[in-house]
C-alpha cells in the first residue's frame, strides 16, 4: 500500500493569505511585536510553532515561554474563527480537492494522511470551512512537533496505526511550499507540488518533477501518483 500525505494551507484549502494575515495580527496583539518577517523561506522551521519560537528569539533575544506560545495559538485560532464567521466565502478548497480526496478514499492501493505546519485547531477550522470531508484522516500538526520532518514522520506513523500496516511501499507528499519540497526530500518521500508561475519554476529548479496548479484534472493527478508508486525510491 502507498501513502499520500497532504499539506493543508495552499494545498487543499485556499487559505494561505488568510493564515498569514491572522498570524501577523496575533503576533502584534499577543507578543507586541510589529513588522515581522513574512518571507517564510527565512525561517528554520516553517510551522506555526517554529515561526513563533524564532520570532521571539529574534525580537526578544531569549527562548519563547510555553505561555507565550499557548496564548499566541489561542488568539490566532480565535482570529481564524472570526474570519470564517465574517467572510465565509473566503475559505474554500483548492479547485478539485474535495473530489480528488474522495477518489483516493475509494482506492484500495493507497492511504491518505495530513501533515501540516499549522496548529491543529486552526487546521480543523479551515478544513471544515472549506467543506472538505477529511478531518478524520490521520493528521499531524504543529501541536505535535516544531519541524516539518517530524510532523511528516508522525503523520506516517499515525497512518500506519489507522490502516493497520507496518510500513508503506512509498510515501508521496503533496505540498505548495518550497519548505514542503525540501522536507519531503529530507524524508526520502516523493513530492508533488501544487503551484503555478514563479513558485512552480523555483520548485522545478530544486528538483520537483511533478507540479500541478490544482486538482481540477483529477485523472492527471492520480496518474502522477500511480507513476510515482511504480517508481519506488
PDB file of C-alpha atoms in Angstrom, residues 15-207:
ATOM      1  CA  UNK A  15      -6.213  29.878   2.955  1.00  0.00           C
ATOM      2  CA  UNK A  16      -2.574  30.968   2.739  1.00  0.00           C
ATOM      3  CA  UNK A  17      -3.266  34.724   2.688  1.00  0.00           C
ATOM      4  CA  UNK A  18      -5.890  34.475   5.443  1.00  0.00           C
ATOM      5  CA  UNK A  19      -3.487  32.452   7.541  1.00  0.00           C
ATOM      6  CA  UNK A  20      -0.670  34.981   7.137  1.00  0.00           C
ATOM      7  CA  UNK A  21      -2.866  37.962   7.946  1.00  0.00           C
ATOM      8  CA  UNK A  22      -4.264  36.400  11.102  1.00  0.00           C
ATOM      9  CA  UNK A  23      -0.810  35.237  12.202  1.00  0.00           C
ATOM     10  CA  UNK A  24       0.734  38.692  11.853  1.00  0.00           C
ATOM     11  CA  UNK A  25      -2.208  40.216  13.736  1.00  0.00           C
ATOM     12  CA  UNK A  26      -1.881  37.640  16.527  1.00  0.00           C
ATOM     13  CA  UNK A  27       1.851  38.269  16.926  1.00  0.00           C
ATOM     14  CA  UNK A  28       1.243  42.018  17.173  1.00  0.00           C
ATOM     15  CA  UNK A  29      -1.578  41.642  19.706  1.00  0.00           C
ATOM     16  CA  UNK A  30      -0.136  38.931  21.931  1.00  0.00           C
ATOM     17  CA  UNK A  31       3.612  39.486  21.706  1.00  0.00           C
ATOM     18  CA  UNK A  32       3.579  43.230  20.932  1.00  0.00           C
ATOM     19  CA  UNK A  33       5.991  42.625  18.061  1.00  0.00           C
ATOM     20  CA  UNK A  34       5.474  44.582  14.835  1.00  0.00           C
ATOM     21  CA  UNK A  35       6.889  44.292  11.331  1.00  0.00           C
ATOM     22  CA  UNK A  36       7.737  40.615  11.477  1.00  0.00           C
ATOM     23  CA  UNK A  37       9.405  38.958   8.509  1.00  0.00           C
ATOM     24  CA  UNK A  38       6.645  37.324   6.435  1.00  0.00           C
ATOM     25  CA  UNK A  39       9.025  35.613   3.985  1.00  0.00           C
ATOM     26  CA  UNK A  40       8.676  32.071   5.267  1.00  0.00           C
ATOM     27  CA  UNK A  41      11.833  30.930   3.499  1.00  0.00           C
ATOM     28  CA  UNK A  42      13.756  32.946   6.110  1.00  0.00           C
ATOM     29  CA  UNK A  43      12.660  30.656   8.953  1.00  0.00           C
ATOM     30  CA  UNK A  44      14.343  27.438  10.047  1.00  0.00           C
ATOM     31  CA  UNK A  45      11.077  25.612  10.687  1.00  0.00           C
ATOM     32  CA  UNK A  46       8.124  26.773   8.601  1.00  0.00           C
ATOM     33  CA  UNK A  47       5.456  25.770  11.092  1.00  0.00           C
ATOM     34  CA  UNK A  48       3.202  27.903  13.275  1.00  0.00           C
ATOM     35  CA  UNK A  49       5.102  26.864  16.393  1.00  0.00           C
ATOM     36  CA  UNK A  50       8.523  27.085  14.785  1.00  0.00           C
ATOM     37  CA  UNK A  51       7.954  30.560  13.377  1.00  0.00           C
ATOM     38  CA  UNK A  52       6.674  31.809  16.737  1.00  0.00           C
ATOM     39  CA  UNK A  53       9.726  30.438  18.531  1.00  0.00           C
ATOM     40  CA  UNK A  54      12.080  32.106  16.060  1.00  0.00           C
ATOM     41  CA  UNK A  55      10.242  35.445  16.120  1.00  0.00           C
ATOM     42  CA  UNK A  56      10.556  35.610  19.907  1.00  0.00           C
ATOM     43  CA  UNK A  57      14.228  34.648  19.780  1.00  0.00           C
ATOM     44  CA  UNK A  58      14.938  37.333  17.157  1.00  0.00           C
ATOM     45  CA  UNK A  59      12.969  40.157  18.771  1.00  0.00           C
ATOM     46  CA  UNK A  60      13.322  39.319  22.465  1.00  0.00           C
ATOM     47  CA  UNK A  61      16.739  37.685  22.477  1.00  0.00           C
ATOM     48  CA  UNK A  62      15.503  34.729  24.519  1.00  0.00           C
ATOM     49  CA  UNK A  63      13.589  31.489  24.241  1.00  0.00           C
ATOM     50  CA  UNK A  64       9.801  31.527  23.985  1.00  0.00           C
ATOM     51  CA  UNK A  65       7.807  30.539  27.037  1.00  0.00           C
ATOM     52  CA  UNK A  66       5.077  27.937  26.917  1.00  0.00           C
ATOM     53  CA  UNK A  67       2.562  30.579  27.963  1.00  0.00           C
ATOM     54  CA  UNK A  68       3.540  32.880  25.106  1.00  0.00           C
ATOM     55  CA  UNK A  69       3.142  30.102  22.562  1.00  0.00           C
ATOM     56  CA  UNK A  70      -0.171  28.933  24.008  1.00  0.00           C
ATOM     57  CA  UNK A  71      -1.562  32.480  24.196  1.00  0.00           C
ATOM     58  CA  UNK A  72      -0.479  33.138  20.610  1.00  0.00           C
ATOM     59  CA  UNK A  73      -2.115  29.940  19.402  1.00  0.00           C
ATOM     60  CA  UNK A  74      -5.401  30.663  21.141  1.00  0.00           C
ATOM     61  CA  UNK A  75      -5.537  34.231  19.838  1.00  0.00           C
ATOM     62  CA  UNK A  76      -4.678  33.125  16.305  1.00  0.00           C
ATOM     63  CA  UNK A  77      -7.350  30.415  16.312  1.00  0.00           C
ATOM     64  CA  UNK A  78      -9.862  32.994  17.538  1.00  0.00           C
ATOM     65  CA  UNK A  79      -8.984  35.255  14.602  1.00  0.00           C
ATOM     66  CA  UNK A  80      -9.489  32.386  12.174  1.00  0.00           C
ATOM     67  CA  UNK A  81     -12.887  31.685  13.744  1.00  0.00           C
ATOM     68  CA  UNK A  82     -13.862  35.345  13.388  1.00  0.00           C
ATOM     69  CA  UNK A  83     -12.773  35.421   9.750  1.00  0.00           C
ATOM     70  CA  UNK A  84     -14.828  32.336   8.972  1.00  0.00           C
ATOM     71  CA  UNK A  85     -17.903  33.904  10.565  1.00  0.00           C
ATOM     72  CA  UNK A  86     -17.426  37.291   8.900  1.00  0.00           C
ATOM     73  CA  UNK A  87     -16.195  36.179   5.469  1.00  0.00           C
ATOM     74  CA  UNK A  88     -17.214  32.536   4.949  1.00  0.00           C
ATOM     75  CA  UNK A  89     -16.750  32.718   1.171  1.00  0.00           C
ATOM     76  CA  UNK A  90     -13.036  33.446   1.659  1.00  0.00           C
ATOM     77  CA  UNK A  91     -12.351  29.921   2.835  1.00  0.00           C
ATOM     78  CA  UNK A  92     -12.729  27.474   0.012  1.00  0.00           C
ATOM     79  CA  UNK A  93     -10.942  24.380  -1.249  1.00  0.00           C
ATOM     80  CA  UNK A  94      -8.298  24.360  -3.936  1.00  0.00           C
ATOM     81  CA  UNK A  95     -10.139  23.510  -7.159  1.00  0.00           C
ATOM     82  CA  UNK A  96     -10.932  19.807  -7.379  1.00  0.00           C
ATOM     83  CA  UNK A  97      -9.551  18.981  -3.922  1.00  0.00           C
ATOM     84  CA  UNK A  98     -12.759  17.562  -2.477  1.00  0.00           C
ATOM     85  CA  UNK A  99     -13.479  15.309  -5.446  1.00  0.00           C
ATOM     86  CA  UNK A 100      -9.857  14.179  -5.640  1.00  0.00           C
ATOM     87  CA  UNK A 101      -9.746  13.225  -1.957  1.00  0.00           C
ATOM     88  CA  UNK A 102     -12.998  11.308  -2.377  1.00  0.00           C
ATOM     89  CA  UNK A 103     -11.480   9.437  -5.326  1.00  0.00           C
ATOM     90  CA  UNK A 104      -8.433   8.476  -3.285  1.00  0.00           C
ATOM     91  CA  UNK A 105     -10.559   7.319  -0.340  1.00  0.00           C
ATOM     92  CA  UNK A 106     -12.229   4.738  -2.582  1.00  0.00           C
ATOM     93  CA  UNK A 107      -8.977   3.155  -3.690  1.00  0.00           C
ATOM     94  CA  UNK A 108      -7.539   0.065  -2.042  1.00  0.00           C
ATOM     95  CA  UNK A 109      -3.934   0.666  -3.097  1.00  0.00           C
ATOM     96  CA  UNK A 110      -3.347   3.829  -1.087  1.00  0.00           C
ATOM     97  CA  UNK A 111      -3.981   5.533   2.232  1.00  0.00           C
ATOM     98  CA  UNK A 112      -4.281   9.255   2.914  1.00  0.00           C
ATOM     99  CA  UNK A 113      -2.926  11.337   5.778  1.00  0.00           C
ATOM    100  CA  UNK A 114      -2.420  15.027   6.595  1.00  0.00           C
ATOM    101  CA  UNK A 115       0.795  16.736   7.704  1.00  0.00           C
ATOM    102  CA  UNK A 116       0.524  20.474   8.210  1.00  0.00           C
ATOM    103  CA  UNK A 117       2.762  23.121   9.681  1.00  0.00           C
ATOM    104  CA  UNK A 118      -0.346  24.800  11.052  1.00  0.00           C
ATOM    105  CA  UNK A 119      -1.757  24.346  14.513  1.00  0.00           C
ATOM    106  CA  UNK A 120      -4.358  21.592  14.783  1.00  0.00           C
ATOM    107  CA  UNK A 121      -7.235  23.772  15.976  1.00  0.00           C
ATOM    108  CA  UNK A 122      -6.929  26.166  13.048  1.00  0.00           C
ATOM    109  CA  UNK A 123      -6.337  23.346  10.569  1.00  0.00           C
ATOM    110  CA  UNK A 124      -9.624  21.686  11.509  1.00  0.00           C
ATOM    111  CA  UNK A 125     -11.474  25.005  11.317  1.00  0.00           C
ATOM    112  CA  UNK A 126     -10.192  25.648   7.797  1.00  0.00           C
ATOM    113  CA  UNK A 127     -10.896  22.116   6.618  1.00  0.00           C
ATOM    114  CA  UNK A 128     -14.494  22.370   7.807  1.00  0.00           C
ATOM    115  CA  UNK A 129     -14.991  25.866   6.424  1.00  0.00           C
ATOM    116  CA  UNK A 130     -13.714  24.711   3.037  1.00  0.00           C
ATOM    117  CA  UNK A 131     -16.220  21.843   3.059  1.00  0.00           C
ATOM    118  CA  UNK A 132     -13.618  19.084   2.910  1.00  0.00           C
ATOM    119  CA  UNK A 133     -14.644  15.788   4.497  1.00  0.00           C
ATOM    120  CA  UNK A 134     -11.132  14.842   5.612  1.00  0.00           C
ATOM    121  CA  UNK A 135     -10.781  15.870   9.247  1.00  0.00           C
ATOM    122  CA  UNK A 136     -10.941  12.221  10.363  1.00  0.00           C
ATOM    123  CA  UNK A 137      -7.838  11.399   8.306  1.00  0.00           C
ATOM    124  CA  UNK A 138      -4.669  10.633  10.291  1.00  0.00           C
ATOM    125  CA  UNK A 139      -3.136  14.036  10.980  1.00  0.00           C
ATOM    126  CA  UNK A 140      -0.023  15.557  12.490  1.00  0.00           C
ATOM    127  CA  UNK A 141       0.330  19.284  13.092  1.00  0.00           C
ATOM    128  CA  UNK A 142       2.478  21.973  14.682  1.00  0.00           C
ATOM    129  CA  UNK A 143       0.901  20.984  18.002  1.00  0.00           C
ATOM    130  CA  UNK A 144       2.893  17.760  17.757  1.00  0.00           C
ATOM    131  CA  UNK A 145       6.326  18.920  16.608  1.00  0.00           C
ATOM    132  CA  UNK A 146       8.231  22.029  15.578  1.00  0.00           C
ATOM    133  CA  UNK A 147       9.816  20.712  12.367  1.00  0.00           C
ATOM    134  CA  UNK A 148       8.038  19.624   9.213  1.00  0.00           C
ATOM    135  CA  UNK A 149      10.115  16.483   9.017  1.00  0.00           C
ATOM    136  CA  UNK A 150       8.983  15.379  12.478  1.00  0.00           C
ATOM    137  CA  UNK A 151       5.381  16.271  11.608  1.00  0.00           C
ATOM    138  CA  UNK A 152       5.596  14.176   8.432  1.00  0.00           C
ATOM    139  CA  UNK A 153       7.109  11.230  10.293  1.00  0.00           C
ATOM    140  CA  UNK A 154       4.336  11.336  12.886  1.00  0.00           C
ATOM    141  CA  UNK A 155       1.660  11.578  10.190  1.00  0.00           C
ATOM    142  CA  UNK A 156       3.059   8.449   8.553  1.00  0.00           C
ATOM    143  CA  UNK A 157       3.191   6.667  11.906  1.00  0.00           C
ATOM    144  CA  UNK A 158      -0.436   7.530  12.647  1.00  0.00           C
ATOM    145  CA  UNK A 159      -1.436   6.380   9.173  1.00  0.00           C
ATOM    146  CA  UNK A 160       0.240   3.033   9.808  1.00  0.00           C
ATOM    147  CA  UNK A 161      -1.752   2.675  13.010  1.00  0.00           C
ATOM    148  CA  UNK A 162      -5.012   3.731  11.358  1.00  0.00           C
ATOM    149  CA  UNK A 163      -4.691   1.408   8.367  1.00  0.00           C
ATOM    150  CA  UNK A 164      -3.028  -1.404  10.298  1.00  0.00           C
ATOM    151  CA  UNK A 165       0.133  -1.671   8.195  1.00  0.00           C
ATOM    152  CA  UNK A 166       3.759  -1.934   9.306  1.00  0.00           C
ATOM    153  CA  UNK A 167       5.056   0.398   6.603  1.00  0.00           C
ATOM    154  CA  UNK A 168       4.161   1.777   3.181  1.00  0.00           C
ATOM    155  CA  UNK A 169       5.620   0.835  -0.168  1.00  0.00           C
ATOM    156  CA  UNK A 170       6.037   4.538  -0.898  1.00  0.00           C
ATOM    157  CA  UNK A 171       5.110   7.919   0.530  1.00  0.00           C
ATOM    158  CA  UNK A 172       4.140  10.861  -1.686  1.00  0.00           C
ATOM    159  CA  UNK A 173       3.970  14.280  -0.055  1.00  0.00           C
ATOM    160  CA  UNK A 174       1.760  16.886  -1.742  1.00  0.00           C
ATOM    161  CA  UNK A 175       2.516  20.499  -0.825  1.00  0.00           C
ATOM    162  CA  UNK A 176       2.641  24.056  -2.098  1.00  0.00           C
ATOM    163  CA  UNK A 177       5.779  25.493  -0.477  1.00  0.00           C
ATOM    164  CA  UNK A 178       9.495  25.211  -1.046  1.00  0.00           C
ATOM    165  CA  UNK A 179       9.755  24.076   2.574  1.00  0.00           C
ATOM    166  CA  UNK A 180       7.391  21.203   1.711  1.00  0.00           C
ATOM    167  CA  UNK A 181       9.640  20.137  -1.139  1.00  0.00           C
ATOM    168  CA  UNK A 182      12.785  20.313   0.972  1.00  0.00           C
ATOM    169  CA  UNK A 183      11.230  18.418   3.869  1.00  0.00           C
ATOM    170  CA  UNK A 184       9.919  15.712   1.523  1.00  0.00           C
ATOM    171  CA  UNK A 185      13.384  15.291   0.021  1.00  0.00           C
ATOM    172  CA  UNK A 186      14.918  15.131   3.501  1.00  0.00           C
ATOM    173  CA  UNK A 187      12.457  12.364   4.427  1.00  0.00           C
ATOM    174  CA  UNK A 188      13.071  10.408   1.227  1.00  0.00           C
ATOM    175  CA  UNK A 189       9.479  10.935   0.082  1.00  0.00           C
ATOM    176  CA  UNK A 190       8.250  11.520  -3.427  1.00  0.00           C
ATOM    177  CA  UNK A 191       6.874  15.026  -3.948  1.00  0.00           C
ATOM    178  CA  UNK A 192       4.063  16.598  -5.958  1.00  0.00           C
ATOM    179  CA  UNK A 193       3.907  20.382  -5.921  1.00  0.00           C
ATOM    180  CA  UNK A 194       0.734  22.461  -6.063  1.00  0.00           C
ATOM    181  CA  UNK A 195       1.961  25.682  -7.620  1.00  0.00           C
ATOM    182  CA  UNK A 196       1.936  27.987 -10.631  1.00  0.00           C
ATOM    183  CA  UNK A 197       4.153  30.679 -12.105  1.00  0.00           C
ATOM    184  CA  UNK A 198       7.395  31.624 -10.388  1.00  0.00           C
ATOM    185  CA  UNK A 199       6.799  29.290  -7.451  1.00  0.00           C
ATOM    186  CA  UNK A 200       6.412  26.340  -9.807  1.00  0.00           C
ATOM    187  CA  UNK A 201       9.597  27.406 -11.635  1.00  0.00           C
ATOM    188  CA  UNK A 202      11.505  27.555  -8.366  1.00  0.00           C
ATOM    189  CA  UNK A 203      10.257  24.100  -7.416  1.00  0.00           C
ATOM    190  CA  UNK A 204      11.482  22.721 -10.724  1.00  0.00           C
ATOM    191  CA  UNK A 205      14.902  24.296 -10.139  1.00  0.00           C
ATOM    192  CA  UNK A 206      15.083  22.433  -6.826  1.00  0.00           C
ATOM    193  CA  UNK A 207      14.231  19.113  -8.409  1.00  0.00           C
TER     194      UNK A 207
END
